[in-house]
Amino acid sequence: MSDADLTHDAYLNGRFRVWQPARGYRAGIDPVLLAAAVPAQPGQSVLELGCGVGVASLALAARVPGLRLTGIEAQARYADLARDNAAQAGADLEVITGDLAQMPDALRQQQFDHVIANPPYYIADTRTAGRDSGREAAHAEATPLADWIDTARRRTAPRGYLTLIHRAERLAALLPLVEAHFGGIEVLPLVPRTGRAAGLILLRARKGARAALCLHHGLVMHEGAAHDGDRESYSAALRAALRDGAALPWPSRRHL
């Protein structure tokens, strides 16, 4: 892939930049929001399933120093870009090319304090044919969601965390899969604007926890009832996460 086929895009107000394909799947705000939801602490280990060009892991590295980051990515061209992006950012991110459903030997014997993922949002056979193969692989679910969660379960250390971002409409499919292996599940709906239905959810769970499911009040992403011009309308919490690399204000169970 030549430089003409790539763009060099800034994230977190330029705290890091990534090379990514000019056409096909391109990382937007979702991986940044995923990173902002991970309760990682300095010195911990993190595995990202399906890391793409590395945006979520690099955004997490920018917020939490001293993490040991690993990513697995099935598409070789994206994995290569993730390695280049990590080197450019000076991040401790090891990227392994491989299928999460057939975990490479390098990862089979490891467990991590955190496993994070942005699984494909759509069932593969509901998508139209002829799309860019990289975009299709990133957006359309070829590996069943159950395999993503089972892989996460195997790679998460005892008392470790799983953090996911997904479509709100897939929550019914996600919950029984996560409940089979994790406890203390918390769901944070991401609401486009006040009065709208959630389009995305963030889900956090802990291996070995016993706390009941907690559905938090939705986090509003944009100010105002509707888009009112060519300007950025992110809420203060979203601006802090997307521009400054801040953690999202995850509600406390104690205050519910």
PDB file of C-alpha atoms in Angstrom:
ATOM      1  CA  MET A   1       0.000   0.000   0.000  1.00  0.00           C
ATOM      2  CA  SER A   2       1.546   3.281  -1.129  1.00  0.00           C
ATOM      3  CA  ASP A   3       1.458   6.552   0.800  1.00  0.00           C
ATOM      4  CA  ALA A   4      -1.020   7.830  -1.799  1.00  0.00           C
ATOM      5  CA  ASP A   5      -3.506   5.228  -0.552  1.00  0.00           C
ATOM      6  CA  LEU A   6      -3.188   6.401   3.060  1.00  0.00           C
ATOM      7  CA  THR A   7      -4.126   9.384   5.174  1.00  0.00           C
ATOM      8  CA  HIS A   8      -2.230  10.564   8.256  1.00  0.00           C
ATOM      9  CA  ASP A   9      -4.856  11.547  10.795  1.00  0.00           C
ATOM     10  CA  ALA A  10      -4.573  13.264  14.154  1.00  0.00           C
ATOM     11  CA  TYR A  11      -6.376  12.088  17.296  1.00  0.00           C
ATOM     12  CA  LEU A  12      -6.690  13.681  20.740  1.00  0.00           C
ATOM     13  CA  ASN A  13      -5.807  17.135  19.402  1.00  0.00           C
ATOM     14  CA  GLY A  14      -2.677  15.767  17.765  1.00  0.00           C
ATOM     15  CA  ARG A  15      -1.318  13.805  20.722  1.00  0.00           C
ATOM     16  CA  PHE A  16      -0.891  10.963  18.267  1.00  0.00           C
ATOM     17  CA  ARG A  17      -1.418  10.392  14.564  1.00  0.00           C
ATOM     18  CA  VAL A  18      -2.200   7.257  12.596  1.00  0.00           C
ATOM     19  CA  TRP A  19      -1.735   6.104   9.044  1.00  0.00           C
ATOM     20  CA  GLN A  20      -4.902   4.474   7.753  1.00  0.00           C
ATOM     21  CA  PRO A  21      -6.385   3.600   4.353  1.00  0.00           C
ATOM     22  CA  ALA A  22      -7.914   6.520   2.491  1.00  0.00           C
ATOM     23  CA  ARG A  23     -10.719   4.196   1.389  1.00  0.00           C
ATOM     24  CA  GLY A  24     -12.355   1.313   3.219  1.00  0.00           C
ATOM     25  CA  TYR A  25     -12.564   1.042   6.984  1.00  0.00           C
ATOM     26  CA  ARG A  26     -11.393   4.193   8.741  1.00  0.00           C
ATOM     27  CA  ALA A  27     -11.288   4.604  12.505  1.00  0.00           C
ATOM     28  CA  GLY A  28     -13.652   7.295  13.771  1.00  0.00           C
ATOM     29  CA  ILE A  29     -14.581   8.228  17.315  1.00  0.00           C
ATOM     30  CA  ASP A  30     -15.738   4.776  18.469  1.00  0.00           C
ATOM     31  CA  PRO A  31     -12.275   3.385  19.312  1.00  0.00           C
ATOM     32  CA  VAL A  32     -11.440   6.619  21.166  1.00  0.00           C
ATOM     33  CA  LEU A  33     -14.610   6.288  23.238  1.00  0.00           C
ATOM     34  CA  LEU A  34     -13.756   2.652  23.913  1.00  0.00           C
ATOM     35  CA  ALA A  35     -10.337   3.687  25.222  1.00  0.00           C
ATOM     36  CA  ALA A  36     -11.929   6.384  27.368  1.00  0.00           C
ATOM     37  CA  ALA A  37     -14.107   3.752  29.079  1.00  0.00           C
ATOM     38  CA  VAL A  38     -11.308   1.373  30.111  1.00  0.00           C
ATOM     39  CA  PRO A  39     -10.500   1.521  33.861  1.00  0.00           C
ATOM     40  CA  ALA A  40      -6.812   0.757  33.346  1.00  0.00           C
ATOM     41  CA  GLN A  41      -4.087   1.729  35.796  1.00  0.00           C
ATOM     42  CA  PRO A  42      -0.377   2.335  35.124  1.00  0.00           C
ATOM     43  CA  GLY A  43       1.594  -0.895  34.884  1.00  0.00           C
ATOM     44  CA  GLN A  44      -1.336  -3.092  33.830  1.00  0.00           C
ATOM     45  CA  SER A  45      -1.625  -5.220  30.695  1.00  0.00           C
ATOM     46  CA  VAL A  46      -4.224  -4.719  27.961  1.00  0.00           C
ATOM     47  CA  LEU A  47      -5.228  -6.898  24.996  1.00  0.00           C
ATOM     48  CA  GLU A  48      -7.226  -5.360  22.156  1.00  0.00           C
ATOM     49  CA  LEU A  49      -9.136  -7.852  20.017  1.00  0.00           C
ATOM     50  CA  GLY A  50      -9.321  -6.691  16.414  1.00  0.00           C
ATOM     51  CA  CYS A  51      -7.092  -3.656  16.876  1.00  0.00           C
ATOM     52  CA  GLY A  52      -7.285  -2.304  13.311  1.00  0.00           C
ATOM     53  CA  VAL A  53      -4.687   0.439  12.858  1.00  0.00           C
ATOM     54  CA  GLY A  54      -4.312   0.774  16.631  1.00  0.00           C
ATOM     55  CA  VAL A  55      -6.427   3.824  17.493  1.00  0.00           C
ATOM     56  CA  ALA A  56      -8.056   2.471  20.676  1.00  0.00           C
ATOM     57  CA  SER A  57      -4.798   1.149  22.100  1.00  0.00           C
ATOM     58  CA  LEU A  58      -2.911   4.336  21.257  1.00  0.00           C
ATOM     59  CA  ALA A  59      -5.643   6.524  22.762  1.00  0.00           C
ATOM     60  CA  LEU A  60      -5.487   4.428  25.938  1.00  0.00           C
ATOM     61  CA  ALA A  61      -1.687   4.701  26.012  1.00  0.00           C
ATOM     62  CA  ALA A  62      -1.982   8.483  25.716  1.00  0.00           C
ATOM     63  CA  ARG A  63      -4.208   8.608  28.813  1.00  0.00           C
ATOM     64  CA  VAL A  64      -2.607   5.945  31.040  1.00  0.00           C
ATOM     65  CA  PRO A  65       1.194   5.760  31.179  1.00  0.00           C
ATOM     66  CA  GLY A  66       3.137   2.548  31.619  1.00  0.00           C
ATOM     67  CA  LEU A  67       0.634   0.112  30.119  1.00  0.00           C
ATOM     68  CA  ARG A  68       1.753  -3.079  28.388  1.00  0.00           C
ATOM     69  CA  LEU A  69      -0.427  -3.165  25.285  1.00  0.00           C
ATOM     70  CA  THR A  70      -1.015  -6.022  22.857  1.00  0.00           C
ATOM     71  CA  GLY A  71      -3.277  -6.066  19.820  1.00  0.00           C
ATOM     72  CA  ILE A  72      -4.392  -8.865  17.535  1.00  0.00           C
ATOM     73  CA  GLU A  73      -5.582  -8.068  14.018  1.00  0.00           C
ATOM     74  CA  ALA A  74      -6.617 -10.506  11.290  1.00  0.00           C
ATOM     75  CA  GLN A  75      -5.980  -8.184   8.332  1.00  0.00           C
ATOM     76  CA  ALA A  76      -2.246  -8.001   7.647  1.00  0.00           C
ATOM     77  CA  ARG A  77      -2.304  -4.530   6.073  1.00  0.00           C
ATOM     78  CA  TYR A  78      -4.048  -3.055   9.113  1.00  0.00           C
ATOM     79  CA  ALA A  79      -1.715  -4.885  11.503  1.00  0.00           C
ATOM     80  CA  ASP A  80       1.308  -3.475   9.660  1.00  0.00           C
ATOM     81  CA  LEU A  81      -0.114   0.037   9.926  1.00  0.00           C
ATOM     82  CA  ALA A  82      -0.809  -0.467  13.634  1.00  0.00           C
ATOM     83  CA  ARG A  83       2.854  -1.389  14.185  1.00  0.00           C
ATOM     84  CA  ASP A  84       4.004   1.684  12.278  1.00  0.00           C
ATOM     85  CA  ASN A  85       1.565   3.892  14.186  1.00  0.00           C
ATOM     86  CA  ALA A  86       2.699   2.532  17.545  1.00  0.00           C
ATOM     87  CA  ALA A  87       6.350   3.106  16.670  1.00  0.00           C
ATOM     88  CA  GLN A  88       5.564   6.651  15.564  1.00  0.00           C
ATOM     89  CA  ALA A  89       3.697   7.320  18.818  1.00  0.00           C
ATOM     90  CA  GLY A  90       6.388   5.728  20.971  1.00  0.00           C
ATOM     91  CA  ALA A  91       3.785   3.407  22.487  1.00  0.00           C
ATOM     92  CA  ASP A  92       4.494   0.002  24.004  1.00  0.00           C
ATOM     93  CA  LEU A  93       2.088  -1.812  21.675  1.00  0.00           C
ATOM     94  CA  GLU A  94       2.852  -5.272  20.308  1.00  0.00           C
ATOM     95  CA  VAL A  95       0.678  -6.128  17.314  1.00  0.00           C
ATOM     96  CA  ILE A  96       0.161  -9.761  16.351  1.00  0.00           C
ATOM     97  CA  THR A  97      -1.341 -10.713  13.009  1.00  0.00           C
ATOM     98  CA  GLY A  98      -3.849 -13.485  13.553  1.00  0.00           C
ATOM     99  CA  ASP A  99      -7.435 -14.656  13.911  1.00  0.00           C
ATOM    100  CA  LEU A 100      -8.884 -14.231  17.394  1.00  0.00           C
ATOM    101  CA  ALA A 101     -10.938 -17.414  16.883  1.00  0.00           C
ATOM    102  CA  GLN A 102      -7.692 -19.320  16.274  1.00  0.00           C
ATOM    103  CA  MET A 103      -5.508 -17.598  18.822  1.00  0.00           C
ATOM    104  CA  PRO A 104      -1.799 -17.571  17.894  1.00  0.00           C
ATOM    105  CA  ASP A 105       0.514 -19.464  20.222  1.00  0.00           C
ATOM    106  CA  ALA A 106       2.113 -16.180  21.301  1.00  0.00           C
ATOM    107  CA  LEU A 107      -1.124 -15.264  23.066  1.00  0.00           C
ATOM    108  CA  ARG A 108      -2.511 -18.636  24.141  1.00  0.00           C
ATOM    109  CA  GLN A 109      -0.530 -18.739  27.373  1.00  0.00           C
ATOM    110  CA  GLN A 110      -1.139 -15.115  28.367  1.00  0.00           C
ATOM    111  CA  GLN A 111      -3.856 -13.404  30.356  1.00  0.00           C
ATOM    112  CA  PHE A 112      -4.394  -9.674  30.685  1.00  0.00           C
ATOM    113  CA  ASP A 113      -5.729  -7.211  33.245  1.00  0.00           C
ATOM    114  CA  HIS A 114      -7.978  -5.764  30.538  1.00  0.00           C
ATOM    115  CA  VAL A 115      -9.412  -7.071  27.291  1.00  0.00           C
ATOM    116  CA  ILE A 116     -11.017  -4.471  25.034  1.00  0.00           C
ATOM    117  CA  ALA A 117     -12.847  -4.757  21.723  1.00  0.00           C
ATOM    118  CA  ASN A 118     -14.931  -2.945  19.131  1.00  0.00           C
ATOM    119  CA  PRO A 119     -16.505  -6.015  17.451  1.00  0.00           C
ATOM    120  CA  PRO A 120     -18.049  -5.659  13.977  1.00  0.00           C
ATOM    121  CA  TYR A 121     -21.444  -4.033  14.291  1.00  0.00           C
ATOM    122  CA  TYR A 122     -23.408  -5.877  11.629  1.00  0.00           C
ATOM    123  CA  ILE A 123     -24.215  -9.476  10.679  1.00  0.00           C
ATOM    124  CA  ALA A 124     -22.245 -10.205   7.510  1.00  0.00           C
ATOM    125  CA  ASP A 125     -25.118 -11.478   5.377  1.00  0.00           C
ATOM    126  CA  THR A 126     -27.172  -8.322   5.948  1.00  0.00           C
ATOM    127  CA  ARG A 127     -24.591  -6.128   4.246  1.00  0.00           C
ATOM    128  CA  THR A 128     -24.552  -5.406   0.543  1.00  0.00           C
ATOM    129  CA  ALA A 129     -21.925  -7.123  -1.547  1.00  0.00           C
ATOM    130  CA  GLY A 130     -19.044  -5.450  -3.355  1.00  0.00           C
ATOM    131  CA  ARG A 131     -17.786  -3.205  -0.577  1.00  0.00           C
ATOM    132  CA  ASP A 132     -14.113  -2.655   0.180  1.00  0.00           C
ATOM    133  CA  SER A 133     -12.795  -5.870   1.746  1.00  0.00           C
ATOM    134  CA  GLY A 134     -11.088  -4.094   4.639  1.00  0.00           C
ATOM    135  CA  ARG A 135     -14.198  -2.106   5.472  1.00  0.00           C
ATOM    136  CA  GLU A 136     -16.396  -5.197   5.135  1.00  0.00           C
ATOM    137  CA  ALA A 137     -14.151  -7.226   7.451  1.00  0.00           C
ATOM    138  CA  ALA A 138     -14.155  -4.455  10.048  1.00  0.00           C
ATOM    139  CA  HIS A 139     -17.899  -3.731   9.983  1.00  0.00           C
ATOM    140  CA  ALA A 140     -19.476  -7.101   9.115  1.00  0.00           C
ATOM    141  CA  GLU A 141     -19.469  -9.900  11.641  1.00  0.00           C
ATOM    142  CA  ALA A 142     -17.638 -12.883  10.102  1.00  0.00           C
ATOM    143  CA  THR A 143     -16.475 -14.207  13.472  1.00  0.00           C
ATOM    144  CA  PRO A 144     -19.576 -14.795  15.657  1.00  0.00           C
ATOM    145  CA  LEU A 145     -20.019 -12.491  18.623  1.00  0.00           C
ATOM    146  CA  ALA A 146     -19.921 -15.556  20.878  1.00  0.00           C
ATOM    147  CA  ASP A 147     -16.345 -16.227  19.731  1.00  0.00           C
ATOM    148  CA  TRP A 148     -15.298 -12.669  20.592  1.00  0.00           C
ATOM    149  CA  ILE A 149     -16.655 -13.038  24.112  1.00  0.00           C
ATOM    150  CA  ASP A 150     -15.252 -16.543  24.599  1.00  0.00           C
ATOM    151  CA  THR A 151     -11.818 -15.364  23.476  1.00  0.00           C
ATOM    152  CA  ALA A 152     -12.080 -12.398  25.833  1.00  0.00           C
ATOM    153  CA  ARG A 153     -13.002 -14.744  28.689  1.00  0.00           C
ATOM    154  CA  ARG A 154      -9.962 -16.932  28.060  1.00  0.00           C
ATOM    155  CA  ARG A 155      -7.546 -14.024  27.861  1.00  0.00           C
ATOM    156  CA  THR A 156      -8.888 -12.023  30.832  1.00  0.00           C
ATOM    157  CA  ALA A 157      -7.059 -12.609  34.111  1.00  0.00           C
ATOM    158  CA  PRO A 158      -9.055 -13.306  37.303  1.00  0.00           C
ATOM    159  CA  ARG A 159     -10.647 -10.033  38.482  1.00  0.00           C
ATOM    160  CA  GLY A 160      -9.694  -8.501  35.140  1.00  0.00           C
ATOM    161  CA  TYR A 161     -12.011  -6.306  33.063  1.00  0.00           C
ATOM    162  CA  LEU A 162     -13.706  -6.661  29.711  1.00  0.00           C
ATOM    163  CA  THR A 163     -14.685  -3.403  27.982  1.00  0.00           C
ATOM    164  CA  LEU A 164     -16.646  -3.284  24.707  1.00  0.00           C
ATOM    165  CA  ILE A 165     -18.340  -0.759  22.464  1.00  0.00           C
ATOM    166  CA  HIS A 166     -21.190  -1.959  20.278  1.00  0.00           C
ATOM    167  CA  ARG A 167     -24.508  -1.054  18.717  1.00  0.00           C
ATOM    168  CA  ALA A 168     -27.328  -0.678  21.215  1.00  0.00           C
ATOM    169  CA  GLU A 169     -29.463  -3.042  19.142  1.00  0.00           C
ATOM    170  CA  ARG A 170     -26.973  -5.851  19.792  1.00  0.00           C
ATOM    171  CA  LEU A 171     -27.221  -5.577  23.577  1.00  0.00           C
ATOM    172  CA  ALA A 172     -29.766  -8.406  23.767  1.00  0.00           C
ATOM    173  CA  ALA A 173     -27.270 -10.694  22.026  1.00  0.00           C
ATOM    174  CA  LEU A 174     -24.308  -9.478  24.068  1.00  0.00           C
ATOM    175  CA  LEU A 175     -25.691  -9.778  27.589  1.00  0.00           C
ATOM    176  CA  PRO A 176     -26.196 -13.559  27.849  1.00  0.00           C
ATOM    177  CA  LEU A 177     -22.764 -14.159  26.323  1.00  0.00           C
ATOM    178  CA  VAL A 178     -21.042 -11.843  28.805  1.00  0.00           C
ATOM    179  CA  GLU A 179     -23.119 -13.023  31.788  1.00  0.00           C
ATOM    180  CA  ALA A 180     -21.940 -16.597  31.185  1.00  0.00           C
ATOM    181  CA  HIS A 181     -18.348 -15.631  32.009  1.00  0.00           C
ATOM    182  CA  PHE A 182     -18.296 -12.239  33.762  1.00  0.00           C
ATOM    183  CA  GLY A 183     -20.076 -10.415  36.573  1.00  0.00           C
ATOM    184  CA  GLY A 184     -20.531  -6.838  37.670  1.00  0.00           C
ATOM    185  CA  ILE A 185     -21.769  -5.932  34.198  1.00  0.00           C
ATOM    186  CA  GLU A 186     -22.323  -2.216  33.632  1.00  0.00           C
ATOM    187  CA  VAL A 187     -23.895  -0.761  30.498  1.00  0.00           C
ATOM    188  CA  LEU A 188     -23.520   2.916  29.585  1.00  0.00           C
ATOM    189  CA  PRO A 189     -25.794   3.949  26.674  1.00  0.00           C
ATOM    190  CA  LEU A 190     -24.408   6.636  24.370  1.00  0.00           C
ATOM    191  CA  VAL A 191     -27.288   8.899  23.391  1.00  0.00           C
ATOM    192  CA  PRO A 192     -26.832  11.102  20.296  1.00  0.00           C
ATOM    193  CA  ARG A 193     -28.928  13.953  21.735  1.00  0.00           C
ATOM    194  CA  THR A 194     -31.293  14.485  24.641  1.00  0.00           C
ATOM    195  CA  GLY A 195     -34.569  12.712  23.968  1.00  0.00           C
ATOM    196  CA  ARG A 196     -33.094  10.337  21.377  1.00  0.00           C
ATOM    197  CA  ALA A 197     -32.636   6.578  21.644  1.00  0.00           C
ATOM    198  CA  ALA A 198     -29.122   5.277  22.278  1.00  0.00           C
ATOM    199  CA  GLY A 199     -27.247   4.249  19.151  1.00  0.00           C
ATOM    200  CA  LEU A 200     -24.185   2.788  20.883  1.00  0.00           C
ATOM    201  CA  ILE A 201     -23.465   1.218  24.240  1.00  0.00           C
ATOM    202  CA  LEU A 202     -20.315   0.803  26.275  1.00  0.00           C
ATOM    203  CA  LEU A 203     -20.217  -2.400  28.288  1.00  0.00           C
ATOM    204  CA  ARG A 204     -17.844  -3.123  31.150  1.00  0.00           C
ATOM    205  CA  ALA A 205     -17.672  -6.376  33.119  1.00  0.00           C
ATOM    206  CA  ARG A 206     -15.294  -8.054  35.551  1.00  0.00           C
ATOM    207  CA  LYS A 207     -14.181 -11.655  35.680  1.00  0.00           C
ATOM    208  CA  GLY A 208     -15.169 -13.227  38.979  1.00  0.00           C
ATOM    209  CA  ALA A 209     -17.356 -10.322  40.119  1.00  0.00           C
ATOM    210  CA  ARG A 210     -20.784 -11.016  41.638  1.00  0.00           C
ATOM    211  CA  ALA A 211     -22.523  -7.640  41.432  1.00  0.00           C
ATOM    212  CA  ALA A 212     -25.819  -7.487  39.550  1.00  0.00           C
ATOM    213  CA  LEU A 213     -26.254  -5.949  36.111  1.00  0.00           C
ATOM    214  CA  CYS A 214     -26.300  -2.155  36.180  1.00  0.00           C
ATOM    215  CA  LEU A 215     -27.853  -0.102  33.358  1.00  0.00           C
ATOM    216  CA  HIS A 216     -26.653   3.481  33.733  1.00  0.00           C
ATOM    217  CA  HIS A 217     -28.386   6.645  32.641  1.00  0.00           C
ATOM    218  CA  GLY A 218     -27.407   7.509  29.064  1.00  0.00           C
ATOM    219  CA  LEU A 219     -24.427   9.763  28.337  1.00  0.00           C
ATOM    220  CA  VAL A 220     -25.486  12.504  25.887  1.00  0.00           C
ATOM    221  CA  MET A 221     -23.014  12.924  23.026  1.00  0.00           C
ATOM    222  CA  HIS A 222     -24.186  16.189  21.424  1.00  0.00           C
ATOM    223  CA  GLU A 223     -25.593  19.432  22.776  1.00  0.00           C
ATOM    224  CA  GLY A 224     -28.966  20.713  21.576  1.00  0.00           C
ATOM    225  CA  ALA A 225     -32.044  18.986  20.224  1.00  0.00           C
ATOM    226  CA  ALA A 226     -30.749  18.975  16.634  1.00  0.00           C
ATOM    227  CA  HIS A 227     -27.697  19.828  14.577  1.00  0.00           C
ATOM    228  CA  ASP A 228     -27.881  23.583  14.003  1.00  0.00           C
ATOM    229  CA  GLY A 229     -24.976  24.405  11.757  1.00  0.00           C
ATOM    230  CA  ASP A 230     -21.490  23.563  10.586  1.00  0.00           C
ATOM    231  CA  ARG A 231     -19.906  23.421  14.006  1.00  0.00           C
ATOM    232  CA  GLU A 232     -18.853  20.847  16.545  1.00  0.00           C
ATOM    233  CA  SER A 233     -21.625  20.163  19.038  1.00  0.00           C
ATOM    234  CA  TYR A 234     -20.111  17.510  21.314  1.00  0.00           C
ATOM    235  CA  SER A 235     -21.100  17.626  24.963  1.00  0.00           C
ATOM    236  CA  ALA A 236     -18.429  18.591  27.484  1.00  0.00           C
ATOM    237  CA  ALA A 237     -17.796  14.956  28.438  1.00  0.00           C
ATOM    238  CA  LEU A 238     -17.366  13.917  24.804  1.00  0.00           C
ATOM    239  CA  ARG A 239     -15.089  16.860  24.020  1.00  0.00           C
ATOM    240  CA  ALA A 240     -12.878  15.982  26.979  1.00  0.00           C
ATOM    241  CA  ALA A 241     -12.609  12.351  25.853  1.00  0.00           C
ATOM    242  CA  LEU A 242     -12.137  13.024  22.138  1.00  0.00           C
ATOM    243  CA  ARG A 243      -9.934  16.111  22.325  1.00  0.00           C
ATOM    244  CA  ASP A 244      -8.095  15.863  25.635  1.00  0.00           C
ATOM    245  CA  GLY A 245      -7.937  12.095  26.111  1.00  0.00           C
ATOM    246  CA  ALA A 246      -9.917  12.208  29.356  1.00  0.00           C
ATOM    247  CA  ALA A 247     -11.724   9.202  30.783  1.00  0.00           C
ATOM    248  CA  LEU A 248     -15.463   9.163  30.241  1.00  0.00           C
ATOM    249  CA  PRO A 249     -17.447  10.039  33.388  1.00  0.00           C
ATOM    250  CA  TRP A 250     -18.604   6.513  34.157  1.00  0.00           C
ATOM    251  CA  PRO A 251     -21.347   6.718  36.825  1.00  0.00           C
ATOM    252  CA  SER A 252     -20.762   5.107  40.213  1.00  0.00           C
ATOM    253  CA  ARG A 253     -23.040   2.294  41.336  1.00  0.00           C
ATOM    254  CA  ARG A 254     -23.114   3.911  44.769  1.00  0.00           C
ATOM    255  CA  HIS A 255     -25.111   6.861  43.502  1.00  0.00           C
ATOM    256  CA  LEU A 256     -27.838   4.907  41.725  1.00  0.00           C
TER     257      LEU A 256
END
